[in-house]
CSV table of C-alpha atoms and ligand atoms in Angstrom, one decimal:
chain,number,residue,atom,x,y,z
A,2,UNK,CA,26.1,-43.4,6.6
A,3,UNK,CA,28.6,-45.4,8.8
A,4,UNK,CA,31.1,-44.0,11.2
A,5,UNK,CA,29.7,-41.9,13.8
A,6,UNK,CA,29.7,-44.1,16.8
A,7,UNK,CA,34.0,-44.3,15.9
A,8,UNK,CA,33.9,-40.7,15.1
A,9,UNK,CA,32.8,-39.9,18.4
A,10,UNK,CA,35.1,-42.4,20.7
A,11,UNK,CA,38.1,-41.2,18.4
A,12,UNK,CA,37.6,-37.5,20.1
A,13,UNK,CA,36.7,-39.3,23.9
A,14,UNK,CA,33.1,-37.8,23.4
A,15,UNK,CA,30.2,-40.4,23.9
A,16,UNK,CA,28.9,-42.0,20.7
A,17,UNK,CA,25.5,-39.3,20.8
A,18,UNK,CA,27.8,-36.6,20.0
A,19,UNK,CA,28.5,-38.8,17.1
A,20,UNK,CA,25.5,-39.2,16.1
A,21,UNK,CA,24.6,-35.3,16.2
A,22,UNK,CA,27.7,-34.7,14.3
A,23,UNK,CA,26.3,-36.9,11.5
A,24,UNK,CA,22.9,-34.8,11.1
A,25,UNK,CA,25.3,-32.5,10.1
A,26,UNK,CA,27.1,-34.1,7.7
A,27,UNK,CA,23.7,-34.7,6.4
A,28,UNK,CA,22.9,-31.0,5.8
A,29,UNK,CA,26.1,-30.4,3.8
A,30,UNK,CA,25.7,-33.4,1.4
A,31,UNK,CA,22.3,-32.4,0.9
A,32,UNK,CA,23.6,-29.1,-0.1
A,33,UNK,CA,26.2,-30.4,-1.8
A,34,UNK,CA,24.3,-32.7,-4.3
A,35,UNK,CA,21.8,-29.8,-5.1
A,36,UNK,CA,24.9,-27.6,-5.8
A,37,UNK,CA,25.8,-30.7,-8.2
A,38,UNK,CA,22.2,-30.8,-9.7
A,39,UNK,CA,22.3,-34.1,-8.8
A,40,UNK,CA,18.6,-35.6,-9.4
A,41,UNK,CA,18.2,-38.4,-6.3
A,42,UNK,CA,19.9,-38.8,-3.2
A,43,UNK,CA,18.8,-42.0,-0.7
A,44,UNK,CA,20.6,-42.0,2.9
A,45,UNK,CA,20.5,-45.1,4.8
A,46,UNK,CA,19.7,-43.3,8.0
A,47,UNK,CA,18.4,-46.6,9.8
A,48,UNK,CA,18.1,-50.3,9.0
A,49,UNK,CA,15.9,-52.7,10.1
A,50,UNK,CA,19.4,-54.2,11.8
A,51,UNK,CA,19.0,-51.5,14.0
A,52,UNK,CA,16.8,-52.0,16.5
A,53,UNK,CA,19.4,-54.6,18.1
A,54,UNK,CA,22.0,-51.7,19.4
A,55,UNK,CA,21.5,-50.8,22.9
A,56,UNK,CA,17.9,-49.3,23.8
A,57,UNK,CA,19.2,-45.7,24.9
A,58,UNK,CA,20.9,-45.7,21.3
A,59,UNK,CA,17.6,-46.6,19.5
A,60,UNK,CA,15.8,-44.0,21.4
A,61,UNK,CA,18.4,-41.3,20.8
A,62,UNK,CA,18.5,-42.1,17.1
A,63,UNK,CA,14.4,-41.5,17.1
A,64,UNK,CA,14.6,-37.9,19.3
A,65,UNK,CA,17.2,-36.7,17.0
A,66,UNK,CA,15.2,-37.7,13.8
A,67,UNK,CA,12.2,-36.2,15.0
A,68,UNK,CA,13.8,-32.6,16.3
A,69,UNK,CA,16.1,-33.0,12.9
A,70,UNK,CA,12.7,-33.3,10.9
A,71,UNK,CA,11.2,-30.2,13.0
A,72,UNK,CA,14.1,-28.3,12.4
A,73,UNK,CA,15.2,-29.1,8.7
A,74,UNK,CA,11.8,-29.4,6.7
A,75,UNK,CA,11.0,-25.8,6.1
A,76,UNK,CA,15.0,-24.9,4.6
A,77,UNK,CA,14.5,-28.2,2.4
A,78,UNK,CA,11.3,-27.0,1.6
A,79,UNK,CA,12.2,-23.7,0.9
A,80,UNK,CA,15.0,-25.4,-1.3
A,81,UNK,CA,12.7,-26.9,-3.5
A,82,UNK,CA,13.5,-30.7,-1.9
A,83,UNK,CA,11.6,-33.7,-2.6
A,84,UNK,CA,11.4,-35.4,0.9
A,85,UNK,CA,9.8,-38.6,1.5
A,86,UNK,CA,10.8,-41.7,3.4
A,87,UNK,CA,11.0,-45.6,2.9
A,88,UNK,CA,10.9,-48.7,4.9
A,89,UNK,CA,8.5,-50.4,7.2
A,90,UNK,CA,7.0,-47.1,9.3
A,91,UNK,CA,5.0,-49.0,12.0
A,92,UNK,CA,6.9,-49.0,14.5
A,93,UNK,CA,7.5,-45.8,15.1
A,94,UNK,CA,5.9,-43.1,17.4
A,95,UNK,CA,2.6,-41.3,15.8
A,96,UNK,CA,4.4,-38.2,16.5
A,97,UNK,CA,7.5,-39.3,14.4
A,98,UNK,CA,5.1,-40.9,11.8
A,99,UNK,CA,3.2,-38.1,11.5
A,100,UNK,CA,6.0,-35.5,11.2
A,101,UNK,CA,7.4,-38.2,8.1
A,102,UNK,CA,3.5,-37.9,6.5
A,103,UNK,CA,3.7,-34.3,6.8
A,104,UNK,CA,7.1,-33.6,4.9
A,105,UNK,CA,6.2,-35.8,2.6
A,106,UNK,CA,2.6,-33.9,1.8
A,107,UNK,CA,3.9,-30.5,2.1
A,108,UNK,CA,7.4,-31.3,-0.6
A,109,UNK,CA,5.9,-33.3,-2.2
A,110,UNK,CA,5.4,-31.2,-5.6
A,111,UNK,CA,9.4,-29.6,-5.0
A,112,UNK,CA,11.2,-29.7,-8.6
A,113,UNK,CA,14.9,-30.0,-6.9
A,114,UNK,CA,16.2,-32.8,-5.3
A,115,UNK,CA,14.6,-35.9,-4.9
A,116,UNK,CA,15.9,-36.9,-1.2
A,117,UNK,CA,14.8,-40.3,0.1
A,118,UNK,CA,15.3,-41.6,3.7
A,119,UNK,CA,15.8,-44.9,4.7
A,120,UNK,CA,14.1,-45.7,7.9
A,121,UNK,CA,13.6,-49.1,9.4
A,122,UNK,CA,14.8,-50.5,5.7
A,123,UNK,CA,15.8,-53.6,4.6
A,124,UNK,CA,16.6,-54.5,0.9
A,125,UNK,CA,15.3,-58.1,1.8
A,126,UNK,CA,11.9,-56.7,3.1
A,127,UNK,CA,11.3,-54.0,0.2
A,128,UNK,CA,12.0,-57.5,-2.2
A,129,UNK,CA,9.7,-59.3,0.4
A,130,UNK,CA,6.8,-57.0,0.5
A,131,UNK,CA,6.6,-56.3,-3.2
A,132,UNK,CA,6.5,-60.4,-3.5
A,133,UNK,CA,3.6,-59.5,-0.9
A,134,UNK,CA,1.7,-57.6,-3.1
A,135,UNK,CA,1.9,-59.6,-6.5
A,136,UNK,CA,1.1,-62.5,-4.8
A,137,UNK,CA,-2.5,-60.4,-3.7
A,138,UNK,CA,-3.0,-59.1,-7.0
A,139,UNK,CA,-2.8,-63.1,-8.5
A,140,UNK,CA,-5.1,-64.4,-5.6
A,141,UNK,CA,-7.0,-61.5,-6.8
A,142,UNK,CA,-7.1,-62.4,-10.3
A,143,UNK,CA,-5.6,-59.1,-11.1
A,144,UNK,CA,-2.3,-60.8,-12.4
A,145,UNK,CA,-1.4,-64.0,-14.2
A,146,UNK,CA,1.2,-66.1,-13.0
A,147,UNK,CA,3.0,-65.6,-16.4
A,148,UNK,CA,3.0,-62.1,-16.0
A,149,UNK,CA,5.4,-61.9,-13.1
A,150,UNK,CA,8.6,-60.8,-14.2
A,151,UNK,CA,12.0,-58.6,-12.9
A,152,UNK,CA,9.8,-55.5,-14.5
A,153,UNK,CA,6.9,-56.4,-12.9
A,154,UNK,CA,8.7,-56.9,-9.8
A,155,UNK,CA,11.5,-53.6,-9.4
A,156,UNK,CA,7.6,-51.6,-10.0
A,157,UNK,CA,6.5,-52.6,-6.6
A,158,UNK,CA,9.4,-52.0,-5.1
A,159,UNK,CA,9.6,-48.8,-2.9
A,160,UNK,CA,11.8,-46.9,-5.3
A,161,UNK,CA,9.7,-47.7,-8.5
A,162,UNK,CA,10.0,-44.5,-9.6
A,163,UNK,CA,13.2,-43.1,-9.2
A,164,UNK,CA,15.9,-44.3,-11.8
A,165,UNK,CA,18.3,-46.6,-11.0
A,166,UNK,CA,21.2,-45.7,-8.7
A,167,UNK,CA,23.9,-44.6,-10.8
A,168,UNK,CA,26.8,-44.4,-7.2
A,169,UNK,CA,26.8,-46.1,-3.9
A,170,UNK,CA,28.8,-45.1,-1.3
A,171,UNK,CA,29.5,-46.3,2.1
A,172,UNK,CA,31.5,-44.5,4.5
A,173,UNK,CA,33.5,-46.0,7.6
A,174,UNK,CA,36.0,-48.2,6.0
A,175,UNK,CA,33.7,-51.3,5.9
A,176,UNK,CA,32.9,-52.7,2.6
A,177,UNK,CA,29.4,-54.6,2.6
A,178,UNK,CA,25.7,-53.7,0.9
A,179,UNK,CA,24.1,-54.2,4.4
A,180,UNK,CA,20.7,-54.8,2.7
A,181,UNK,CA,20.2,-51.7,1.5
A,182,UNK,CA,19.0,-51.2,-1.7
A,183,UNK,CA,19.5,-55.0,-2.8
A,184,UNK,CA,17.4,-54.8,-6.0
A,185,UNK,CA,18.5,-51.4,-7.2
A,186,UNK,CA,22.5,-51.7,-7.0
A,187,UNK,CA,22.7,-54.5,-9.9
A,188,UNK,CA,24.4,-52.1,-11.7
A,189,UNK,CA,25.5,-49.3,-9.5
A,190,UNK,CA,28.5,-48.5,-9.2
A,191,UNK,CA,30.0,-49.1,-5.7
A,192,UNK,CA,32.4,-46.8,-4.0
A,193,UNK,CA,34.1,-47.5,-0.4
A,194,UNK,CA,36.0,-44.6,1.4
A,195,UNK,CA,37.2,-44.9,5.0
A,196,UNK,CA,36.1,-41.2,5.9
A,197,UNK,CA,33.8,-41.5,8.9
A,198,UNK,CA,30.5,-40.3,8.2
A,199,UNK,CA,31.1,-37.2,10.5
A,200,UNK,CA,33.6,-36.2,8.0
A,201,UNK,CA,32.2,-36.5,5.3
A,202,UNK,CA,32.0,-33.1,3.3
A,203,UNK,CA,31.4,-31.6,0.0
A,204,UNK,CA,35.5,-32.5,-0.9
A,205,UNK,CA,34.4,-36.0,-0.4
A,206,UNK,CA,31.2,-36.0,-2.3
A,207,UNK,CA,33.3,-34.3,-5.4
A,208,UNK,CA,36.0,-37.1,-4.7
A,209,UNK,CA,33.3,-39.9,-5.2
A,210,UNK,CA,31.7,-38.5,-7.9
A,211,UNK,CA,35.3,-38.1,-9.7
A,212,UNK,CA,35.8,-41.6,-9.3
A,213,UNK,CA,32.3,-42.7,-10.9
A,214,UNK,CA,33.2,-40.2,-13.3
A,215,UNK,CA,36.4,-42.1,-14.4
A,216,UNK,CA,34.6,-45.9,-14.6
A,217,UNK,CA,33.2,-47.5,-17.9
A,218,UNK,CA,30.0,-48.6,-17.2
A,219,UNK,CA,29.1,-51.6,-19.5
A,220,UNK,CA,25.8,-53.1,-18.3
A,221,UNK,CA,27.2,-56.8,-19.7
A,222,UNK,CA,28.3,-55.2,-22.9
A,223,UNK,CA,32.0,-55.3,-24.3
A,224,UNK,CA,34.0,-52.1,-23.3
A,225,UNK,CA,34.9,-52.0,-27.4
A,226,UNK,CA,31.0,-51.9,-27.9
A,227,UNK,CA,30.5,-49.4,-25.2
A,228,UNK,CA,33.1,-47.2,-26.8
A,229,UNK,CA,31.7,-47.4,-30.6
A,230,UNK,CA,28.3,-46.0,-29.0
A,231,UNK,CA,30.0,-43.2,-26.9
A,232,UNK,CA,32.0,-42.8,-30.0
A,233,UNK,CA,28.6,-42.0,-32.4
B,9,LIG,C1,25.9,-44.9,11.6
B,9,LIG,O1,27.0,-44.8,12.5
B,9,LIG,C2,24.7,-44.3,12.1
B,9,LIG,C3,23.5,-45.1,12.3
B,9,LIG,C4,23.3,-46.4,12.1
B,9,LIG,C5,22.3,-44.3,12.7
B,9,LIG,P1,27.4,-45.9,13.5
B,9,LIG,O2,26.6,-45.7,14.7
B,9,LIG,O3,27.2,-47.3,12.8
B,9,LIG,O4,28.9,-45.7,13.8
B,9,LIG,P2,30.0,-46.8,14.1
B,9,LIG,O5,30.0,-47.8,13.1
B,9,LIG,O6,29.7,-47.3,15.5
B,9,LIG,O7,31.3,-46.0,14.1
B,10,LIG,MG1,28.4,-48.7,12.0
């Protein structure tokens, strides 16, 4: 979600206002992609980049997660959303750890949209910490060396059990991965608009998924073997 900061200077308001602006972008896609029956949504709502902008930004960005959480879990809930959260929690405030343990717990039996925020993420450390864990389970004797393989690996991951991402889309005009979801996007299909986050509506969602809709998706296969199975 890339933008607001411009979003904000673009109208002479401080880059906060941005910021707050964004949130609610954030309500609308959310409403948008349950109105689309789409099954997973994951918004990069903080890297692990992050912690370098200015201190007064970092500590804005935490306040408005926190009241954001307080004021959005029970409508989510009520929605039948699927909250939970991934990336490297211990930094943050108990309070703002505690309010993520707490959505999660209390949605986490919702049928409707799977919604996962990325908080102090990194594609690198998710790769880096499932290594982590193998590397346990071997010294453990759980594992066998020979037994370590992509499988084995995208199941520790933090996302193990959502399907792959089927869209990516970055907002703000820039076009990079940023170490998000690193493992995951092999074969996702990426989309770049230059809509600032801010901006970003249920129009542009439909836009985006249009787009994906029009893309052959071959997963190394030839598009004339592609077709012959569309075809059956
Ligand atoms: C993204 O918007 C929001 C977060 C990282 C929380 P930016 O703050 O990166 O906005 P720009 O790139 O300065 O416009
Ligand atoms: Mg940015």
């Amino acid at each position: 979600m890339d933008g607001n900061g411009r979003w904000a200077r673009s109208r002479g308001m401080p880059r906060p206002a941005g910021h707050r602006e964004g949130v609610k972008a954030v309500r609308r896609v959310v409403e948008a992609c349950r109105k689309q029956q789409i099954e997973a949504l994951t918004l990069f709502a903080f890297s692990s980049e992050n912690w370098r902008r200015p201190k007064t930004e970092v500590s804005l960005l935490m306040d408005l997660f926190i009241s954001t959480l307080q004021k959005e879990v029970d409508s989510l809930h009520a929605n039948g959303v699927q909250v939970r959260f991934i990336g490297d929690r211990t930094p943050f405030s108990t309070k703002l750890r505690t309010l993520m343990d707490n959505s999660e717990i209390r949605t986490q039996d919702n049928p409707g949209l799977r919604l996962t925020i990325a908080v102090n993420y990194g594609g690198r450390w998710d790769i880096a910490q499932a290594a982590r864990e193998i590397a346990a389970r071997v010294q453990a004797s759980e594992l066998a060396l020979d037994d370590i393989d992509a499988d084995l690996l995208g199941k520790q991951l933090s996302l193990a059990d959502l399907p792959e991402p089927d869209l990516f889309i970055r907002t703000g005009g820039e076009q990079r991965i940023s170490n998000f979801l690193l493992w995951q996007l092999a074969y996702t299909e990426l989309y770049f608009t230059d809509t600032l986050w801010p901006d970003f509506d249920e129009q542009s969602l439909l836009e985006a998924l249009a787009s994906f809709a029009r893309r052959q998706r071959r997963f190394g296969q030839t598009g004339d073997q592609v077709e012959r199975i569309q075809g059956a």
